[in-house]
mmCIF file of C-alpha atoms in Angstrom:
data_model
loop_
_atom_site.group_PDB
_atom_site.id
_atom_site.type_symbol
_atom_site.label_atom_id
_atom_site.label_comp_id
_atom_site.label_asym_id
_atom_site.label_seq_id
_atom_site.Cartn_x
_atom_site.Cartn_y
_atom_site.Cartn_z
ATOM 1 C CA MET A 1 45.218 -35.319 23.550
ATOM 2 C CA SER A 2 42.195 -33.726 21.764
ATOM 3 C CA GLY A 3 38.592 -33.066 23.605
ATOM 4 C CA SER A 4 37.252 -32.199 26.339
ATOM 5 C CA ILE A 5 36.516 -34.302 28.798
ATOM 6 C CA PRO A 6 34.281 -33.544 32.493
ATOM 7 C CA THR A 7 35.733 -34.490 35.391
ATOM 8 C CA ALA A 8 34.320 -34.156 39.055
ATOM 9 C CA ARG A 9 36.749 -34.584 42.258
ATOM 10 C CA GLY A 10 36.685 -35.196 45.802
ATOM 11 C CA ALA A 11 38.521 -35.227 48.726
ATOM 12 C CA ASN A 12 38.869 -39.263 48.072
ATOM 13 C CA TYR A 13 38.201 -39.418 44.273
ATOM 14 C CA THR A 14 38.449 -37.882 39.993
ATOM 15 C CA ALA A 15 36.027 -38.904 37.677
ATOM 16 C CA ALA A 16 36.453 -38.038 34.097
ATOM 17 C CA HIS A 17 33.700 -38.964 32.122
ATOM 18 C CA VAL A 18 35.112 -39.742 28.265
ATOM 19 C CA GLY A 19 31.900 -41.150 26.779
ATOM 20 C CA PRO A 20 30.467 -43.670 25.109
ATOM 21 C CA PHE A 21 33.304 -45.938 23.343
ATOM 22 C CA ASP A 22 32.111 -45.377 19.831
ATOM 23 C CA ASP A 23 33.423 -41.915 20.205
ATOM 24 C CA LEU A 24 36.825 -43.051 21.421
ATOM 25 C CA LYS A 25 37.747 -42.137 17.415
ATOM 26 C CA ARG A 26 37.633 -38.367 18.191
ATOM 27 C CA PHE A 27 40.771 -38.610 20.584
ATOM 28 C CA THR A 28 44.650 -38.861 19.003
ATOM 29 C CA TYR A 29 47.682 -38.257 20.334
ATOM 30 C CA GLU A 30 51.204 -37.702 19.071
ATOM 31 C CA HIS A 31 53.265 -40.458 20.582
ATOM 32 C CA PRO A 32 56.300 -39.272 21.958
ATOM 33 C CA VAL A 33 58.784 -41.342 20.630
ATOM 34 C CA ARG A 34 57.456 -42.382 16.561
ATOM 35 C CA LYS A 35 56.174 -38.775 16.548
ATOM 36 C CA VAL A 36 53.281 -40.303 14.804
ATOM 37 C CA PRO A 37 49.970 -39.192 15.401
ATOM 38 C CA VAL A 38 47.537 -41.984 17.640
ATOM 39 C CA ARG A 39 43.596 -42.446 17.376
ATOM 40 C CA GLY A 40 41.140 -43.910 19.178
ATOM 41 C CA LYS A 41 43.466 -43.238 22.215
ATOM 42 C CA GLN A 42 43.097 -41.691 25.399
ATOM 43 C CA PHE A 43 44.993 -42.128 28.653
ATOM 44 C CA LEU A 44 43.478 -41.238 32.268
ATOM 45 C CA LYS A 45 46.563 -40.598 34.250
ATOM 46 C CA GLU A 46 46.580 -37.915 34.281
ATOM 47 C CA LEU A 47 42.419 -36.992 34.030
ATOM 48 C CA VAL A 48 41.800 -38.629 37.322
ATOM 49 C CA GLY A 49 45.185 -38.156 39.225
ATOM 50 C CA ALA A 50 46.444 -42.219 38.914
ATOM 51 C CA THR A 51 49.393 -42.712 41.186
ATOM 52 C CA GLY A 52 49.987 -46.502 41.084
ATOM 53 C CA MET A 53 48.916 -47.238 37.476
ATOM 54 C CA GLU A 54 48.181 -45.868 33.770
ATOM 55 C CA VAL A 55 44.769 -46.710 32.458
ATOM 56 C CA SER A 56 44.032 -46.005 28.457
ATOM 57 C CA PHE A 57 40.869 -46.611 26.779
ATOM 58 C CA THR A 58 41.535 -47.614 22.581
ATOM 59 C CA ARG A 59 39.350 -48.056 19.777
ATOM 60 C CA LEU A 60 40.933 -49.797 16.538
ATOM 61 C CA GLU A 61 38.920 -49.043 13.377
ATOM 62 C CA PRO A 62 38.387 -52.665 11.033
ATOM 63 C CA LEU A 63 41.296 -53.862 10.342
ATOM 64 C CA GLN A 64 43.188 -51.758 12.110
ATOM 65 C CA ALA A 65 46.824 -52.211 13.890
ATOM 66 C CA VAL A 66 49.006 -50.916 16.871
ATOM 67 C CA GLN A 67 51.110 -49.315 14.472
ATOM 68 C CA PHE A 68 54.348 -50.628 16.803
ATOM 69 C CA PHE A 69 55.233 -53.356 18.642
ATOM 70 C CA HIS A 70 56.535 -52.334 22.130
ATOM 71 C CA SER A 71 57.952 -53.329 25.753
ATOM 72 C CA HIS A 72 58.129 -51.851 28.721
ATOM 73 C CA LYS A 73 61.299 -50.905 31.352
ATOM 74 C CA GLN A 74 59.152 -51.789 34.355
ATOM 75 C CA ASN A 75 55.341 -52.060 33.613
ATOM 76 C CA GLU A 76 53.406 -55.238 33.092
ATOM 77 C CA GLU A 77 50.172 -54.488 30.990
ATOM 78 C CA LEU A 78 46.578 -56.228 31.186
ATOM 79 C CA PHE A 79 44.004 -56.074 28.409
ATOM 80 C CA LEU A 80 40.188 -56.504 28.759
ATOM 81 C CA ILE A 81 38.607 -56.565 25.652
ATOM 82 C CA VAL A 82 35.646 -55.055 25.485
ATOM 83 C CA ARG A 83 33.940 -54.850 22.053
ATOM 84 C CA GLY A 84 34.857 -57.028 19.135
ATOM 85 C CA ALA A 85 37.484 -59.887 17.976
ATOM 86 C CA GLY A 86 40.953 -59.775 17.267
ATOM 87 C CA GLU A 87 44.701 -60.848 17.725
ATOM 88 C CA MET A 88 47.448 -60.157 20.070
ATOM 89 C CA GLN A 89 50.438 -61.245 18.881
ATOM 90 C CA VAL A 90 53.155 -60.861 22.620
ATOM 91 C CA ASP A 91 56.993 -61.838 21.071
ATOM 92 C CA ASP A 92 56.193 -65.005 18.315
ATOM 93 C CA ASP A 93 52.947 -65.674 19.618
ATOM 94 C CA VAL A 94 49.345 -65.542 18.089
ATOM 95 C CA ILE A 95 46.939 -65.075 20.850
ATOM 96 C CA PRO A 96 43.357 -64.369 19.613
ATOM 97 C CA VAL A 97 41.215 -62.184 21.250
ATOM 98 C CA ALA A 98 37.721 -61.635 22.157
ATOM 99 C CA GLU A 99 35.198 -59.511 23.969
ATOM 100 C CA GLY A 100 35.770 -60.487 27.510
ATOM 101 C CA SER A 101 38.741 -61.604 27.496
ATOM 102 C CA ALA A 102 41.813 -60.287 29.525
ATOM 103 C CA VAL A 103 45.720 -60.626 28.352
ATOM 104 C CA ARG A 104 48.808 -60.076 30.773
ATOM 105 C CA VAL A 105 51.235 -58.773 29.315
ATOM 106 C CA ALA A 106 55.004 -59.323 31.493
ATOM 107 C CA SER A 107 57.269 -55.804 30.844
ATOM 108 C CA ALA A 108 59.862 -57.253 28.959
ATOM 109 C CA GLY A 109 56.957 -59.098 26.320
ATOM 110 C CA GLU A 110 57.302 -57.510 22.460
ATOM 111 C CA ARG A 111 53.450 -57.022 22.442
ATOM 112 C CA CYS A 112 50.943 -55.856 19.249
ATOM 113 C CA LEU A 113 47.271 -55.632 18.962
ATOM 114 C CA ARG A 114 45.495 -55.989 15.712
ATOM 115 C CA ASN A 115 41.893 -55.856 14.587
ATOM 116 C CA THR A 116 40.187 -58.340 12.749
ATOM 117 C CA SER A 117 37.209 -57.837 11.885
ATOM 118 C CA ALA A 118 36.601 -55.824 8.214
ATOM 119 C CA THR A 119 33.788 -53.760 10.331
ATOM 120 C CA ASP A 120 32.971 -53.978 13.797
ATOM 121 C CA PRO A 121 35.532 -52.157 15.675
ATOM 122 C CA LEU A 122 37.508 -53.267 18.379
ATOM 123 C CA VAL A 123 37.860 -51.394 22.370
ATOM 124 C CA TYR A 124 40.117 -52.453 25.104
ATOM 125 C CA VAL A 125 41.137 -50.800 27.799
ATOM 126 C CA CYS A 126 44.694 -51.534 29.009
ATOM 127 C CA VAL A 127 45.982 -50.881 32.383
ATOM 128 C CA GLN A 128 49.524 -50.711 33.270
ATOM 129 C CA ALA A 129 50.930 -50.973 36.691
ATOM 130 C CA LYS A 130 55.107 -51.730 37.836
ATOM 131 C CA THR A 131 55.723 -55.422 37.767
ATOM 132 C CA GLY A 132 55.954 -57.144 40.951
ATOM 133 C CA SER A 133 53.763 -54.580 43.242
ATOM 134 C CA LEU A 134 50.972 -55.494 44.415
ATOM 135 C CA GLU A 135 51.615 -56.175 47.538
ATOM 136 C CA GLN A 136 47.725 -56.175 48.397
ATOM 137 C CA TRP A 137 44.502 -56.988 46.646
ATOM 138 C CA THR A 138 40.670 -56.949 47.280
ATOM 139 C CA TYR A 139 40.858 -59.872 49.658
ATOM 140 C CA THR A 140 43.968 -58.798 51.854
ATOM 141 C CA ASP A 141 43.692 -55.110 51.272
ATOM 142 C CA GLY A 142 39.876 -54.278 51.497
ATOM 143 C CA VAL A 143 38.482 -52.588 54.784
ATOM 144 C CA PRO A 144 34.601 -53.210 55.437
ATOM 145 C CA SER A 145 33.492 -50.013 56.160
ATOM 146 C CA ARG A 146 29.773 -48.837 58.296
ATOM 147 C CA ARG A 147 29.096 -46.219 55.671
ATOM 148 C CA THR A 148 25.309 -46.898 53.958
ATOM 149 C CA ALA A 149 24.681 -46.279 50.356
ATOM 150 C CA LYS A 150 22.866 -42.575 49.867
ATOM 151 C CA TRP A 151 20.654 -44.279 46.519
ATOM 152 C CA ALA A 152 17.566 -46.758 47.947
ATOM 153 C CA ALA A 153 18.107 -50.055 47.938
ATOM 154 C CA GLY A 154 16.609 -52.739 45.258
#
């Protein structure tokens, strides 16, 4: 990966600032299997020390597509479209996506994504986690705290 990313750490957190989505194009990594450069993608797992998921920010330039279809051995993925519009293909189904779309793909689903705009980037967040590993979530895992925020109430 390229680029310097400011981070902050505490006993119970790690924060990283990748920067504006328009600047994602500065990041490049070499795909470990296909040995091709992938531009506009930044993985966060190592940056923030995640232990139960992988998260990435990706920017696809106008008319650009992910370079290959792929599936996963054990992880499902959730794609959150935060800017732009395009199409996602999962197996033989093509799904239109746009800002505000969320698409979960099972580990076995063969997936690919493309930007259909000739002028605007497509930006998405991808969250990857082991299929079937979520045992608790917001309502069953959340623990109320008595702590109050340090900033003034608004």
